[in-house]
Tab-separated table of N, CA and C (backbone and C1' of nucleotides) in Angstrom:
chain	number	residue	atom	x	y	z
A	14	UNK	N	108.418	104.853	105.251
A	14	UNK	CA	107.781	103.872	106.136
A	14	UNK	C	108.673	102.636	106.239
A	15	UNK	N	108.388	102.125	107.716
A	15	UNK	CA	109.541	101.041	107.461
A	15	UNK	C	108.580	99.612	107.025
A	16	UNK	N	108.883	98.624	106.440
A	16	UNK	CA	108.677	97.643	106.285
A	16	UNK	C	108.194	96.596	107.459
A	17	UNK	N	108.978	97.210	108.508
A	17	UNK	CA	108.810	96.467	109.702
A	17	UNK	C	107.805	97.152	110.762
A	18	UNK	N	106.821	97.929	110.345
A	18	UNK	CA	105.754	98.671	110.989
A	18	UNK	C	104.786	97.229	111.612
A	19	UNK	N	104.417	96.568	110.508
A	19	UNK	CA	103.507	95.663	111.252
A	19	UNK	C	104.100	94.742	112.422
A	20	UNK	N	105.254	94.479	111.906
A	20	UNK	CA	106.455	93.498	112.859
A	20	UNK	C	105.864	93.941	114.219
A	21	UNK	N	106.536	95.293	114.205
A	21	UNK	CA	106.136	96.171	115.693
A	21	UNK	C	104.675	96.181	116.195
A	22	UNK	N	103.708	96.267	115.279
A	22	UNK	CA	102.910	96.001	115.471
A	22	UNK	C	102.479	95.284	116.855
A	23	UNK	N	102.367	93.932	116.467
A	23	UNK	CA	102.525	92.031	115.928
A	23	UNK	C	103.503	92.573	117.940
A	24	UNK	N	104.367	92.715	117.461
A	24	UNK	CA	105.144	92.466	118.867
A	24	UNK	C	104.770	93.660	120.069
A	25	UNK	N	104.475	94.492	119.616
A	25	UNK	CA	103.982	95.725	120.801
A	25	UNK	C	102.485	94.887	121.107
A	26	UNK	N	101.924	94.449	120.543
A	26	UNK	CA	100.084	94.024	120.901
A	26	UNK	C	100.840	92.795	121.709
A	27	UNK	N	101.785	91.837	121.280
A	27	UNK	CA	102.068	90.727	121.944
A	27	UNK	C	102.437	91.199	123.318
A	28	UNK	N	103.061	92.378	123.260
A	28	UNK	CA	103.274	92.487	125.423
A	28	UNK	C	102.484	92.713	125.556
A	29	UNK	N	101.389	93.102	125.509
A	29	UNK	CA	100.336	93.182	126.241
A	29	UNK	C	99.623	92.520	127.183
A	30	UNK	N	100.131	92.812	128.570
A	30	UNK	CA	100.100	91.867	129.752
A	30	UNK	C	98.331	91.729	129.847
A	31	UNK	N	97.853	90.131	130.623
A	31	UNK	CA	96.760	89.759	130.924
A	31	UNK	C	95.914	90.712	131.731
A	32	UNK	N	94.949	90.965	131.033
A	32	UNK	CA	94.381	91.764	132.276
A	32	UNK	C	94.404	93.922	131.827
A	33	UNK	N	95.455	93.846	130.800
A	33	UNK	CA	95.427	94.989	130.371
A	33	UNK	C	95.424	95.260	129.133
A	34	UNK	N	94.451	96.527	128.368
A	34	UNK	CA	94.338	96.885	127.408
A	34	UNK	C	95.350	98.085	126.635
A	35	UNK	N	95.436	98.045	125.306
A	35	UNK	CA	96.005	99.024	124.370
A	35	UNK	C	95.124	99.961	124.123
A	36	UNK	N	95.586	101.083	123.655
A	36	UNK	CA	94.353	101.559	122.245
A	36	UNK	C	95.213	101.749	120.998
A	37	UNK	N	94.745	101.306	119.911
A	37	UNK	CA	94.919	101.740	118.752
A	37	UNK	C	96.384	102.752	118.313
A	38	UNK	N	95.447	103.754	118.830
A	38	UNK	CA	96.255	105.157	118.847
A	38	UNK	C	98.025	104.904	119.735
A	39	UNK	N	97.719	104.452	120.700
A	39	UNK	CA	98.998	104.362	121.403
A	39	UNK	C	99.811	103.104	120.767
A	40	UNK	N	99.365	101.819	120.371
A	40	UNK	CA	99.954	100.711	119.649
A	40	UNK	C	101.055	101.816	118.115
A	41	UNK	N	99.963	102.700	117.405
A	41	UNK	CA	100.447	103.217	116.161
A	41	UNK	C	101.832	103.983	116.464
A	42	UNK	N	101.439	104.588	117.656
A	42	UNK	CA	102.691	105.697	118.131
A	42	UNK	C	103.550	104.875	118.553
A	43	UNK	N	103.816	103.801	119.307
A	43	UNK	CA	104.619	102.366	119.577
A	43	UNK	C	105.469	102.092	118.742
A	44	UNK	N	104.497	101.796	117.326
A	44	UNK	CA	105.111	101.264	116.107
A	44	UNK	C	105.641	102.571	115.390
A	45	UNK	N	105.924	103.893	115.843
A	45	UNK	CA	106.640	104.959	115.214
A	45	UNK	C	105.561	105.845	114.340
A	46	UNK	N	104.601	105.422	113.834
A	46	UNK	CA	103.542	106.284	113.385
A	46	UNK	C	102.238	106.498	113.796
A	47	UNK	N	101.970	107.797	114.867
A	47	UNK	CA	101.245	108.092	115.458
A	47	UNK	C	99.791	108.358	114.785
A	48	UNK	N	99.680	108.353	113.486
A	48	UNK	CA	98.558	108.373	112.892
A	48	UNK	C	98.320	107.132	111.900
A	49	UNK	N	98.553	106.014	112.588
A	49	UNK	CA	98.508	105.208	111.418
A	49	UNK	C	97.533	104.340	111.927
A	50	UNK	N	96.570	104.621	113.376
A	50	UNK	CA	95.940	103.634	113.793
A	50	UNK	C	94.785	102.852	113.089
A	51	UNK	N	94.739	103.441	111.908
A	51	UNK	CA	93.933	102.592	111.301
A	51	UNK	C	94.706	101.608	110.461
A	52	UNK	N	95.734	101.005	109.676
A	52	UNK	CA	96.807	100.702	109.478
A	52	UNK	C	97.039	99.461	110.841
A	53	UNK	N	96.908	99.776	111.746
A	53	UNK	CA	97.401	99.333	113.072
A	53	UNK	C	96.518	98.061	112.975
A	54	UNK	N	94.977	98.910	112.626
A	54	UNK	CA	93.397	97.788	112.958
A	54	UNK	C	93.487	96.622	111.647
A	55	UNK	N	94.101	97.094	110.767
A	55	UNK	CA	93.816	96.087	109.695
A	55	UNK	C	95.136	95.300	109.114
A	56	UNK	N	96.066	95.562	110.179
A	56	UNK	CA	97.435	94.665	110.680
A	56	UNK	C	96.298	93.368	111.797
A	57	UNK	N	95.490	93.753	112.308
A	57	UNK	CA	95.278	92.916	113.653
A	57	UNK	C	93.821	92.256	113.161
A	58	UNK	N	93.294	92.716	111.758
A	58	UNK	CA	92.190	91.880	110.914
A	58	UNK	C	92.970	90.843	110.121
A	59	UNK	N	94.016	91.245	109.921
A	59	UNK	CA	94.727	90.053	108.743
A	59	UNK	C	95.363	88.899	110.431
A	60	UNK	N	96.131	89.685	110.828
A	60	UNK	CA	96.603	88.665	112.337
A	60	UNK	C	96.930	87.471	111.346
A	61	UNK	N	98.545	87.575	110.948
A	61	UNK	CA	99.035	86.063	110.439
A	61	UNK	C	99.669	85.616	111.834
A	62	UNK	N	99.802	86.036	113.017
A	62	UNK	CA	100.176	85.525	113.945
A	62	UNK	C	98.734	85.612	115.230
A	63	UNK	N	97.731	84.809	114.875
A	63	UNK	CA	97.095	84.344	115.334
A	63	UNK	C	96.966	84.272	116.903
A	64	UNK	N	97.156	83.417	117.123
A	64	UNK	CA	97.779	83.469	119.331
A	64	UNK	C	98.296	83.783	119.663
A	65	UNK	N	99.604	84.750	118.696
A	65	UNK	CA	100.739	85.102	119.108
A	65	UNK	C	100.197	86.929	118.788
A	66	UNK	N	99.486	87.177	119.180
A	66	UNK	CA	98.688	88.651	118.843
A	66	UNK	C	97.410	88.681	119.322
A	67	UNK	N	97.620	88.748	120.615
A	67	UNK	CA	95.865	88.782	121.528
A	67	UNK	C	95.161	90.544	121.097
A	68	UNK	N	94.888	90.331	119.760
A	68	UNK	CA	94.002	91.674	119.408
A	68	UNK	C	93.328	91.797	120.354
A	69	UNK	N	92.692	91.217	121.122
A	69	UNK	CA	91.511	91.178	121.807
A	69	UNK	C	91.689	92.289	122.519
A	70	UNK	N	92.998	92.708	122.596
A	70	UNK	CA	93.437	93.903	124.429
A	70	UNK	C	93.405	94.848	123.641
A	71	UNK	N	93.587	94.796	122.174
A	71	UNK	CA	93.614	96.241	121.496
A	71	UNK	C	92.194	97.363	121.512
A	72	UNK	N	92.095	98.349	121.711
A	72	UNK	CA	90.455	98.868	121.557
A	72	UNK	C	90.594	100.193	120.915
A	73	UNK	N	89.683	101.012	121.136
A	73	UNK	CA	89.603	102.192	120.505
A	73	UNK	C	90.257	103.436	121.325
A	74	UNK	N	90.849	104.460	121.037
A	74	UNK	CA	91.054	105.816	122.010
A	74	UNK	C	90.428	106.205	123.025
A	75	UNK	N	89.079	105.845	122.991
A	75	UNK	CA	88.219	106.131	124.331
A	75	UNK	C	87.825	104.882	124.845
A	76	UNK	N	88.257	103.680	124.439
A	76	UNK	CA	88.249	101.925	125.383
A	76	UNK	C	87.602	101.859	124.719
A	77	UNK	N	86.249	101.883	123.818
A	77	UNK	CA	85.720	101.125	122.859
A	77	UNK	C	86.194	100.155	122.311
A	78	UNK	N	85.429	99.091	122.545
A	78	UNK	CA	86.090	97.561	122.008
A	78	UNK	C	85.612	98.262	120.371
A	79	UNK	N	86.126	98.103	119.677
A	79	UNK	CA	85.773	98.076	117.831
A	79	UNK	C	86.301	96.958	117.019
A	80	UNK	N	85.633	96.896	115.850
A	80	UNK	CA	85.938	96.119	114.934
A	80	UNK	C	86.127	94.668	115.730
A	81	UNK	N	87.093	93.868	115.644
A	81	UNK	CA	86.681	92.254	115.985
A	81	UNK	C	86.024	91.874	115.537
A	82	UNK	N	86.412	91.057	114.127
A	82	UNK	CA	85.338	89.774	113.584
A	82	UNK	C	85.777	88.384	113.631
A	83	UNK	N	86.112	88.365	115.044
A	83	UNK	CA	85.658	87.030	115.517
A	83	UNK	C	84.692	86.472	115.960
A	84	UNK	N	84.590	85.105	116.755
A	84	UNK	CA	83.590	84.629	117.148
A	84	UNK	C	82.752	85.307	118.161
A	85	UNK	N	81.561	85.487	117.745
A	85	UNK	CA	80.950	86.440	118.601
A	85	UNK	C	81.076	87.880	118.394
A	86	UNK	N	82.301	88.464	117.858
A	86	UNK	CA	82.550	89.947	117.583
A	86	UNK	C	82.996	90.407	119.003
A	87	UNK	N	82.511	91.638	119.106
A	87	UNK	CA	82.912	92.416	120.325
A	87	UNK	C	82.399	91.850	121.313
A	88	UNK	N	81.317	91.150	121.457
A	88	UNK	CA	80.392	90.299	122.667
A	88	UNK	C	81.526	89.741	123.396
A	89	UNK	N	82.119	88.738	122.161
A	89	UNK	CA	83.056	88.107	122.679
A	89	UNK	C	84.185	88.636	123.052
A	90	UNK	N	85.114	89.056	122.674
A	90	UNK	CA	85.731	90.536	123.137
A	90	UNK	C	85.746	90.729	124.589
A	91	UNK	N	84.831	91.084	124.600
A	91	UNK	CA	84.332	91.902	125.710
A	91	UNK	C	84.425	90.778	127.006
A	92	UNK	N	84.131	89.668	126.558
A	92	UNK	CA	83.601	88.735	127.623
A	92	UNK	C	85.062	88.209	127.781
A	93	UNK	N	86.083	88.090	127.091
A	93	UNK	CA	87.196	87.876	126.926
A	93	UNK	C	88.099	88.987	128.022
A	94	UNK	N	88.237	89.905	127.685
A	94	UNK	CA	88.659	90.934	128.290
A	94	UNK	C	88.192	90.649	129.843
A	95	UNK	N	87.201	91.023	130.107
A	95	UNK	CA	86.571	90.917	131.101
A	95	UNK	C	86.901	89.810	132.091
A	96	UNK	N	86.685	88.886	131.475
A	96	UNK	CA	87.597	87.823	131.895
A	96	UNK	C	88.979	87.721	132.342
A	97	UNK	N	89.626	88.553	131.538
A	97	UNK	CA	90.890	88.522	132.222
A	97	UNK	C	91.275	89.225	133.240
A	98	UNK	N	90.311	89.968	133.672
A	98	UNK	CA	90.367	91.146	134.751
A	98	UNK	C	89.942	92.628	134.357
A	99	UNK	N	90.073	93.156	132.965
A	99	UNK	CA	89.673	93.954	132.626
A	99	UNK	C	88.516	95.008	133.093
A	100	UNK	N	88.780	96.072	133.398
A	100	UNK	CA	87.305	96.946	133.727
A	100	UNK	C	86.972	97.110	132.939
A	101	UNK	N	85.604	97.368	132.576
A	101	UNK	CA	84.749	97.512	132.299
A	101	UNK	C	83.766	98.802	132.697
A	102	UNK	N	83.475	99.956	131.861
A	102	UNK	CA	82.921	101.210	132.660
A	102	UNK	C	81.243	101.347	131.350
A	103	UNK	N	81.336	99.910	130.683
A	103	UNK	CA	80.421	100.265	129.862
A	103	UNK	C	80.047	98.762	128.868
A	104	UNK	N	78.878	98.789	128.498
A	104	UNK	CA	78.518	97.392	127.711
A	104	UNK	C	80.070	96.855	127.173
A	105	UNK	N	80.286	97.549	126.130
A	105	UNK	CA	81.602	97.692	125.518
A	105	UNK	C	82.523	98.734	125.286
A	106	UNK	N	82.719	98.903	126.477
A	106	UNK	CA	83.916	99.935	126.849
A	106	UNK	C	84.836	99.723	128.120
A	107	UNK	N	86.029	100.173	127.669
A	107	UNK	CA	86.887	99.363	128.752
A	107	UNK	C	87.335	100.771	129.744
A	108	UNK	N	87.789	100.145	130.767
A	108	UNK	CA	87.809	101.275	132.073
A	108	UNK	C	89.932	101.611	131.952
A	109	UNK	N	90.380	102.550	130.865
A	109	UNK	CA	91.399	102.871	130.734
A	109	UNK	C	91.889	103.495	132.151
A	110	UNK	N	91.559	103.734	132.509
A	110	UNK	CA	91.722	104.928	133.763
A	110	UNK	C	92.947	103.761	134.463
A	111	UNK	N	91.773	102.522	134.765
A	111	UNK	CA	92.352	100.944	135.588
A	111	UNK	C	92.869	100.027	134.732
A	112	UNK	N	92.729	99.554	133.153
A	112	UNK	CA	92.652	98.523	132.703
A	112	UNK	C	93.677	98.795	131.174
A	113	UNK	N	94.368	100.289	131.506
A	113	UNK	CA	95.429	99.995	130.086
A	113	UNK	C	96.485	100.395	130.533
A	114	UNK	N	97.133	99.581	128.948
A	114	UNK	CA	98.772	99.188	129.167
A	114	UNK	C	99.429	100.268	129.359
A	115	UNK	N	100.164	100.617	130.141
A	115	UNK	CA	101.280	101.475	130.201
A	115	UNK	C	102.714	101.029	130.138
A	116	UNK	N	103.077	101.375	129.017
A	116	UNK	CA	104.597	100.715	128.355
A	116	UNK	C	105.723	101.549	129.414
B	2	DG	P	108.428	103.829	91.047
B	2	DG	O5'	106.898	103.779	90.520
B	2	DG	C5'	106.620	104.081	89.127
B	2	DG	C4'	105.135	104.342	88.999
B	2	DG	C3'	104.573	105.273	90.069
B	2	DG	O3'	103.620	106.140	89.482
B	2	DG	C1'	103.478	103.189	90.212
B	3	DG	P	102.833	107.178	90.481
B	3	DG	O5'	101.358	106.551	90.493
B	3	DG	C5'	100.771	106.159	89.241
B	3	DG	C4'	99.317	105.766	89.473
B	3	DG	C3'	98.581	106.684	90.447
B	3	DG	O3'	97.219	106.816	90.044
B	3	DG	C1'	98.670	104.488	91.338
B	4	DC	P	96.183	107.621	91.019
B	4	DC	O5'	95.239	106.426	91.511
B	4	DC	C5'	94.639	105.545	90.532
B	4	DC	C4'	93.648	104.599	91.213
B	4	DC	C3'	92.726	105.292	92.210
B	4	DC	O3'	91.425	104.689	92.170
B	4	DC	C1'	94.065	103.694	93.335
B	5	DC	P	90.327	105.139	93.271
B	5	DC	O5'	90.330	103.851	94.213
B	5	DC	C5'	90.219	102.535	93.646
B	5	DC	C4'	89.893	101.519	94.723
B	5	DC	C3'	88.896	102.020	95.771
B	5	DC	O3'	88.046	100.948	96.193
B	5	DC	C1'	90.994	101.573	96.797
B	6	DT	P	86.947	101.230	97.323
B	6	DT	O5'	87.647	100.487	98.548
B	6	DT	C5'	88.135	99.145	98.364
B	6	DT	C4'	88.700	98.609	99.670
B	6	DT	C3'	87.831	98.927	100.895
B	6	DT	O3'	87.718	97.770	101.715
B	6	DT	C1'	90.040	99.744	101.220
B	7	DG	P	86.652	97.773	102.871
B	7	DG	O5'	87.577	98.013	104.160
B	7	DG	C5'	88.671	97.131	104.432
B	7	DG	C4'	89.301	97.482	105.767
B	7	DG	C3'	88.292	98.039	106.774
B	7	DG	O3'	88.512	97.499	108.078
B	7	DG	C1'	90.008	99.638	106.362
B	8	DA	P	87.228	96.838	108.670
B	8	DA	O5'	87.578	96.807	110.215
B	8	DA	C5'	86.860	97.654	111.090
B	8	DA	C4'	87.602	97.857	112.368
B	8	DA	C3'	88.970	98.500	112.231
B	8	DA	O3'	89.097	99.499	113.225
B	8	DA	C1'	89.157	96.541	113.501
B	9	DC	P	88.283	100.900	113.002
B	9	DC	O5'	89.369	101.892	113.605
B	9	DC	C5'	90.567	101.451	114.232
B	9	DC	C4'	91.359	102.680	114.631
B	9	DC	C3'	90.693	103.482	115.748
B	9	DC	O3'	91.682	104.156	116.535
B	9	DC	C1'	90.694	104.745	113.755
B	10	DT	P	91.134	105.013	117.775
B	10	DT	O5'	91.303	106.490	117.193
B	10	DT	C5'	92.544	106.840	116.561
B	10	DT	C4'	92.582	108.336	116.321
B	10	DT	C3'	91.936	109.152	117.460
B	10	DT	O3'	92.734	110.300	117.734
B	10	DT	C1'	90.821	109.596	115.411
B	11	DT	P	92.248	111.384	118.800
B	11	DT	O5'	91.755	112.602	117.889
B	11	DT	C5'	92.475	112.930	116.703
B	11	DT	C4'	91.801	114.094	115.997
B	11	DT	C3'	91.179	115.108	116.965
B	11	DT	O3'	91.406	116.419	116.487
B	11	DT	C1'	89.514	114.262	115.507
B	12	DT	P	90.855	117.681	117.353
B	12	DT	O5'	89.827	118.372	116.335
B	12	DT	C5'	90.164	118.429	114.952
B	12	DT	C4'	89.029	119.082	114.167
B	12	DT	C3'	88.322	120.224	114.912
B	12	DT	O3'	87.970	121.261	114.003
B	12	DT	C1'	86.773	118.491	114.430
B	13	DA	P	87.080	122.506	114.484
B	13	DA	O5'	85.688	122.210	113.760
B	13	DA	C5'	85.667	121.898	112.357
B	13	DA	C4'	84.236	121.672	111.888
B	13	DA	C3'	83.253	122.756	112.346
B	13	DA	O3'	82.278	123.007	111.336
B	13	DA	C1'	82.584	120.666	113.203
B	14	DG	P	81.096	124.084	111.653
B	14	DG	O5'	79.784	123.184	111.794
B	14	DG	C5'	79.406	122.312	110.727
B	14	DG	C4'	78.026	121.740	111.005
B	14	DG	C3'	77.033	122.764	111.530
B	14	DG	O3'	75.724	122.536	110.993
B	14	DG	C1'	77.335	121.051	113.135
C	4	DG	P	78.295	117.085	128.168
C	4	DG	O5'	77.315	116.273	127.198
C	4	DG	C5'	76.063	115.798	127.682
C	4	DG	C4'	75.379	115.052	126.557
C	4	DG	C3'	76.227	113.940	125.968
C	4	DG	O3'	75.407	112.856	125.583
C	4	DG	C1'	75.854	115.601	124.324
C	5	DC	P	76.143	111.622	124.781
C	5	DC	O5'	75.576	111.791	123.277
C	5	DC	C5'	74.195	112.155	123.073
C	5	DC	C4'	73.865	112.201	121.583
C	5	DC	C3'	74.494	111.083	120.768
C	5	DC	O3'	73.601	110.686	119.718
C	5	DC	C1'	75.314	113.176	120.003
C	6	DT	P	74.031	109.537	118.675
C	6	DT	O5'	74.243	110.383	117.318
C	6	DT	C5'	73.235	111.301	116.911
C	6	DT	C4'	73.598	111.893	115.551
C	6	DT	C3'	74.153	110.870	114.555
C	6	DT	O3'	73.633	111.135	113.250
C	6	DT	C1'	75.753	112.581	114.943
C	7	DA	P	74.206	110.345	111.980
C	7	DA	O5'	75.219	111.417	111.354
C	7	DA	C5'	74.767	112.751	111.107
C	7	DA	C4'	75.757	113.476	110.205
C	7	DA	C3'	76.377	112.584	109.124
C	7	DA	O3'	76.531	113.318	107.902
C	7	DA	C1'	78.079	113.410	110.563
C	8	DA	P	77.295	112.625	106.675
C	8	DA	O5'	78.717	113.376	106.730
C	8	DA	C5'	78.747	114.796	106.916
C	8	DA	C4'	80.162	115.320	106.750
C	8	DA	C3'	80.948	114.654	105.624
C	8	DA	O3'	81.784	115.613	104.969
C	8	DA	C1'	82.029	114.263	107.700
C	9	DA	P	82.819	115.119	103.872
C	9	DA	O5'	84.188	115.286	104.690
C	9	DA	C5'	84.432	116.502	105.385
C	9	DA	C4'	85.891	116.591	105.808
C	9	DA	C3'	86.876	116.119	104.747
C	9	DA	O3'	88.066	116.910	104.797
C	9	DA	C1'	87.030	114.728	106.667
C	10	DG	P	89.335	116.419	103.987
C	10	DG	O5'	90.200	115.654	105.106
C	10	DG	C5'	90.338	116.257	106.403
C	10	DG	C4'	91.510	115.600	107.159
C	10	DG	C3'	92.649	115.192	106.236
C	10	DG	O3'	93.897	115.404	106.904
C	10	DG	C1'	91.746	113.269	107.278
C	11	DC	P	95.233	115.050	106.101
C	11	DC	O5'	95.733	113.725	106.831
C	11	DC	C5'	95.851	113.719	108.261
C	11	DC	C4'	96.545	112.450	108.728
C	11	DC	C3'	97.617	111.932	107.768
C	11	DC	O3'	98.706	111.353	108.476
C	11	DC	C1'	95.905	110.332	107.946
C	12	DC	P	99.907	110.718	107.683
C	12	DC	O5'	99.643	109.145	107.838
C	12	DC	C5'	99.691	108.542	109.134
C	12	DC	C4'	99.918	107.046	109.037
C	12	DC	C3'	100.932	106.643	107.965
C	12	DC	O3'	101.720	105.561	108.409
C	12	DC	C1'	98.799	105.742	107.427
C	13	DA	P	102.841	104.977	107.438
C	13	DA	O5'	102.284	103.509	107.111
C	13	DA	C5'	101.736	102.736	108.168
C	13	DA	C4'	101.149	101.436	107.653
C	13	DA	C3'	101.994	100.762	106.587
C	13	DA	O3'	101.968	99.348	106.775
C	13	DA	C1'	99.858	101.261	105.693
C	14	DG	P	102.652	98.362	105.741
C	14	DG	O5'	101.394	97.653	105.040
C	14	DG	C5'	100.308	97.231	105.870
C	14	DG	C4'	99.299	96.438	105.069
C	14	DG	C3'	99.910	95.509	104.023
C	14	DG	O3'	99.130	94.328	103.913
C	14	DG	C1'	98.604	97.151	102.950
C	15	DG	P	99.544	93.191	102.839
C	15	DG	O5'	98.476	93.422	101.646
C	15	DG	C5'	97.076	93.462	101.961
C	15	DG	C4'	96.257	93.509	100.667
C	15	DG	C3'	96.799	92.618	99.564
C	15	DG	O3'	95.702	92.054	98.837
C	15	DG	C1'	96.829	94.860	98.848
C	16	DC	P	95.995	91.177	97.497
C	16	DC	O5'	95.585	92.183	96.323
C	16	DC	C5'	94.291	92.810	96.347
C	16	DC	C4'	93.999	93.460	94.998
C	16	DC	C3'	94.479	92.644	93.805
C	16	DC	O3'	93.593	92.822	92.700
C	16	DC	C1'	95.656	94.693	93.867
DNA sequence: GGCCTGACTTTAG
DNA sequence: GCTAAAGCCAGGC
């Protein structure tokens, strides 16, 4: 494993243009390990780069906003996302089809 | 160096 | 179609 997994992390979540979402799964494969998306989620719970790591675009394999314990949680999340243009195909679920990143 | 935890994903019932 | 359980990867103690 490299040392610099989260680095990639940290910088693959940072392109993440306004308006478009990640998932998990595709961030892990980004960062070279395609099964590490859980690894991925608790790189983006610690977030020592704060503003400089809009977790917010990150979600689950099927757009499920998950985890987020920020203000508000996924509510906020969601309202966040949404906000930026994001679809939306569900309370908290994002519309991948329209609304994720393609590197 | 080894064990536990975790913002996930996938397969089976 | 939905719920439950198992598995995989990296970080922290």
């Amino acid at each position: 494993m490299e040392p610099k997994f989260t680095q990639k992390v940290y910088k693959i979540t940072n392109q993440i243009p306004k308006g478009k979402v990640a998932t998990y799964k595709q961030i892990a494969t980004l960062a070279g390990s395609p099964g590490a998306s859980r690894a991925v989620g608790m790189c983006m719970k610690m977030n020592p780069n704060a503003p400089h790591t809009p977790c917010h675009r990150v979600v689950a394999s099927d757009g499920a906003l998950y985890g987020y314990s920020g203000n508000g949680g996924i509510i906020k999340k969601k309202k966040m996302l949404k906000d930026e243009g994001v679809a939306f195909v569900d309370k908290t679920t994002v519309d991948l089809l329209t609304s994720q990143w393609k590197p």
